Amino acid sequence: MGRLDFDDLPGEREYSGSGADNQSTLTNVMFTDALVPRLSETGVTANAVHPGLVSTRFGVEDPVRAQRLLVPLLRPFMKPPAKGAVTSIYVATTFERGGVRLLLHQ
């Protein structure tokens, strides 16, 4: 759902937390995709990971009213932060995944 607005990358004209998060996620995936071929001969792998919906303070003070109203309704379905970290920890510590482009959502 991300899109890059090169004329307003910091979101100064129009900002929403979810839009910034979507843009950040997209750029992380694009960076990882560009990094993989550069690392192909090094034995180093690159992965893009998304932890899923995690209960943090994200969106609580978002200027977009719908976001501020939606987050409290979704909170009961969100993972606690410790469980959200499991995906990143798993990918970072599982060495047998070498050479595999992997996106996990637990």
PDB file of C-alpha atoms in Angstrom:
ATOM      1  CA  MET A   1       0.000   0.000   0.000  1.00  0.00           C
ATOM      2  CA  GLY A   2       3.059   2.258   0.046  1.00  0.00           C
ATOM      3  CA  ARG A   3       3.806   4.896  -2.517  1.00  0.00           C
ATOM      4  CA  LEU A   4       6.800   7.154  -2.833  1.00  0.00           C
ATOM      5  CA  ASP A   5       6.135  10.870  -3.233  1.00  0.00           C
ATOM      6  CA  PHE A   6       9.609  12.147  -4.129  1.00  0.00           C
ATOM      7  CA  ASP A   7       8.327  15.730  -3.992  1.00  0.00           C
ATOM      8  CA  ASP A   8       7.304  15.295  -0.342  1.00  0.00           C
ATOM      9  CA  LEU A   9       9.262  12.385   1.185  1.00  0.00           C
ATOM     10  CA  PRO A  10       9.055  13.725   4.768  1.00  0.00           C
ATOM     11  CA  GLY A  11       5.284  14.211   4.444  1.00  0.00           C
ATOM     12  CA  GLU A  12       5.364  17.936   5.136  1.00  0.00           C
ATOM     13  CA  ARG A  13       2.405  18.735   2.848  1.00  0.00           C
ATOM     14  CA  GLU A  14       0.244  15.780   3.780  1.00  0.00           C
ATOM     15  CA  TYR A  15       1.138  13.482   6.680  1.00  0.00           C
ATOM     16  CA  SER A  16      -0.430  10.364   8.094  1.00  0.00           C
ATOM     17  CA  GLY A  17       1.257   7.791  10.284  1.00  0.00           C
ATOM     18  CA  SER A  18      -0.077   4.886   8.258  1.00  0.00           C
ATOM     19  CA  GLY A  19       1.058   6.533   5.013  1.00  0.00           C
ATOM     20  CA  ALA A  20       4.537   7.093   6.461  1.00  0.00           C
ATOM     21  CA  ASP A  21       4.648   3.493   7.679  1.00  0.00           C
ATOM     22  CA  ASN A  22       3.554   2.192   4.266  1.00  0.00           C
ATOM     23  CA  GLN A  23       6.196   4.331   2.556  1.00  0.00           C
ATOM     24  CA  SER A  24       8.864   3.151   5.001  1.00  0.00           C
ATOM     25  CA  THR A  25       7.907  -0.494   4.483  1.00  0.00           C
ATOM     26  CA  LEU A  26       8.020  -0.074   0.709  1.00  0.00           C
ATOM     27  CA  THR A  27      11.458   1.551   0.802  1.00  0.00           C
ATOM     28  CA  ASN A  28      12.795  -1.220   3.072  1.00  0.00           C
ATOM     29  CA  VAL A  29      11.565  -3.880   0.639  1.00  0.00           C
ATOM     30  CA  MET A  30      12.987  -1.958  -2.338  1.00  0.00           C
ATOM     31  CA  PHE A  31      16.344  -1.535  -0.564  1.00  0.00           C
ATOM     32  CA  THR A  32      16.486  -5.236   0.315  1.00  0.00           C
ATOM     33  CA  ASP A  33      15.592  -6.194  -3.245  1.00  0.00           C
ATOM     34  CA  ALA A  34      18.425  -3.982  -4.567  1.00  0.00           C
ATOM     35  CA  LEU A  35      20.874  -5.267  -1.941  1.00  0.00           C
ATOM     36  CA  VAL A  36      20.375  -8.996  -2.593  1.00  0.00           C
ATOM     37  CA  PRO A  37      22.199  -9.119  -5.958  1.00  0.00           C
ATOM     38  CA  ARG A  38      25.041  -6.977  -4.617  1.00  0.00           C
ATOM     39  CA  LEU A  39      25.606  -9.512  -1.828  1.00  0.00           C
ATOM     40  CA  SER A  40      25.256 -12.612  -3.993  1.00  0.00           C
ATOM     41  CA  GLU A  41      28.966 -13.497  -3.920  1.00  0.00           C
ATOM     42  CA  THR A  42      29.625 -12.551  -0.294  1.00  0.00           C
ATOM     43  CA  GLY A  43      27.754 -15.212   1.665  1.00  0.00           C
ATOM     44  CA  VAL A  44      25.710 -12.463   3.306  1.00  0.00           C
ATOM     45  CA  THR A  45      21.945 -12.457   2.923  1.00  0.00           C
ATOM     46  CA  ALA A  46      19.404  -9.647   3.168  1.00  0.00           C
ATOM     47  CA  ASN A  47      15.811 -10.018   4.303  1.00  0.00           C
ATOM     48  CA  ALA A  48      12.812  -7.719   4.526  1.00  0.00           C
ATOM     49  CA  VAL A  49      10.631  -8.576   7.508  1.00  0.00           C
ATOM     50  CA  HIS A  50       7.228  -7.370   8.630  1.00  0.00           C
ATOM     51  CA  PRO A  51       6.202  -8.216  12.203  1.00  0.00           C
ATOM     52  CA  GLY A  52       2.470  -7.964  11.580  1.00  0.00           C
ATOM     53  CA  LEU A  53       0.082  -5.799  13.571  1.00  0.00           C
ATOM     54  CA  VAL A  54       1.830  -4.948  16.852  1.00  0.00           C
ATOM     55  CA  SER A  55       0.340  -3.046  19.764  1.00  0.00           C
ATOM     56  CA  THR A  56       2.519   0.042  20.129  1.00  0.00           C
ATOM     57  CA  ARG A  57       1.747   3.736  20.421  1.00  0.00           C
ATOM     58  CA  PHE A  58       1.823   3.948  16.633  1.00  0.00           C
ATOM     59  CA  GLY A  59      -1.196   5.863  15.348  1.00  0.00           C
ATOM     60  CA  VAL A  60      -2.354   7.154  18.718  1.00  0.00           C
ATOM     61  CA  GLU A  61      -1.653  10.778  17.847  1.00  0.00           C
ATOM     62  CA  ASP A  62      -2.027  10.514  14.082  1.00  0.00           C
ATOM     63  CA  PRO A  63      -3.461  13.689  12.548  1.00  0.00           C
ATOM     64  CA  VAL A  64      -5.789  11.573  10.391  1.00  0.00           C
ATOM     65  CA  ARG A  65      -8.936  11.152  12.475  1.00  0.00           C
ATOM     66  CA  ALA A  66      -9.840   7.749  11.000  1.00  0.00           C
ATOM     67  CA  GLN A  67      -6.453   6.404  12.097  1.00  0.00           C
ATOM     68  CA  ARG A  68      -6.926   7.679  15.663  1.00  0.00           C
ATOM     69  CA  LEU A  69     -10.353   6.017  15.819  1.00  0.00           C
ATOM     70  CA  LEU A  70      -9.330   2.767  14.131  1.00  0.00           C
ATOM     71  CA  VAL A  71      -6.264   1.935  16.238  1.00  0.00           C
ATOM     72  CA  PRO A  72      -8.152   1.495  19.551  1.00  0.00           C
ATOM     73  CA  LEU A  73     -10.660  -0.796  17.816  1.00  0.00           C
ATOM     74  CA  LEU A  74      -7.877  -2.973  16.411  1.00  0.00           C
ATOM     75  CA  ARG A  75      -5.790  -3.049  19.588  1.00  0.00           C
ATOM     76  CA  PRO A  76      -7.424  -6.273  20.949  1.00  0.00           C
ATOM     77  CA  PHE A  77      -6.295  -8.068  17.774  1.00  0.00           C
ATOM     78  CA  MET A  78      -2.714  -6.798  17.885  1.00  0.00           C
ATOM     79  CA  LYS A  79       0.324  -8.714  19.118  1.00  0.00           C
ATOM     80  CA  PRO A  80       2.230  -7.518  22.162  1.00  0.00           C
ATOM     81  CA  PRO A  81       5.608  -5.960  21.242  1.00  0.00           C
ATOM     82  CA  ALA A  82       7.622  -8.965  22.462  1.00  0.00           C
ATOM     83  CA  LYS A  83       5.698 -11.301  20.156  1.00  0.00           C
ATOM     84  CA  GLY A  84       6.046  -8.816  17.291  1.00  0.00           C
ATOM     85  CA  ALA A  85       9.823  -8.969  17.677  1.00  0.00           C
ATOM     86  CA  VAL A  86       9.874 -12.763  17.228  1.00  0.00           C
ATOM     87  CA  THR A  87       9.786 -12.571  13.416  1.00  0.00           C
ATOM     88  CA  SER A  88      12.816 -10.271  13.189  1.00  0.00           C
ATOM     89  CA  ILE A  89      14.741 -12.290  15.762  1.00  0.00           C
ATOM     90  CA  TYR A  90      13.961 -15.536  13.943  1.00  0.00           C
ATOM     91  CA  VAL A  91      15.170 -14.212  10.585  1.00  0.00           C
ATOM     92  CA  ALA A  92      18.275 -12.631  12.127  1.00  0.00           C
ATOM     93  CA  THR A  93      19.307 -15.807  13.963  1.00  0.00           C
ATOM     94  CA  THR A  94      18.315 -18.606  11.564  1.00  0.00           C
ATOM     95  CA  PHE A  95      21.410 -19.185   9.479  1.00  0.00           C
ATOM     96  CA  GLU A  96      20.112 -22.078   7.379  1.00  0.00           C
ATOM     97  CA  ARG A  97      17.952 -19.604   5.449  1.00  0.00           C
ATOM     98  CA  GLY A  98      21.001 -18.429   3.465  1.00  0.00           C
ATOM     99  CA  GLY A  99      20.204 -17.542  -0.139  1.00  0.00           C
ATOM    100  CA  VAL A 100      16.458 -17.583   0.410  1.00  0.00           C
ATOM    101  CA  ARG A 101      14.475 -14.377   0.062  1.00  0.00           C
ATOM    102  CA  LEU A 102      12.022 -14.668   2.898  1.00  0.00           C
ATOM    103  CA  LEU A 103       9.121 -12.621   4.179  1.00  0.00           C
ATOM    104  CA  LEU A 104       7.595 -13.941   7.380  1.00  0.00           C
ATOM    105  CA  HIS A 105       4.430 -12.916   9.104  1.00  0.00           C
ATOM    106  CA  GLN A 106       3.761 -14.865  12.288  1.00  0.00           C
TER     107      GLN A 106
END
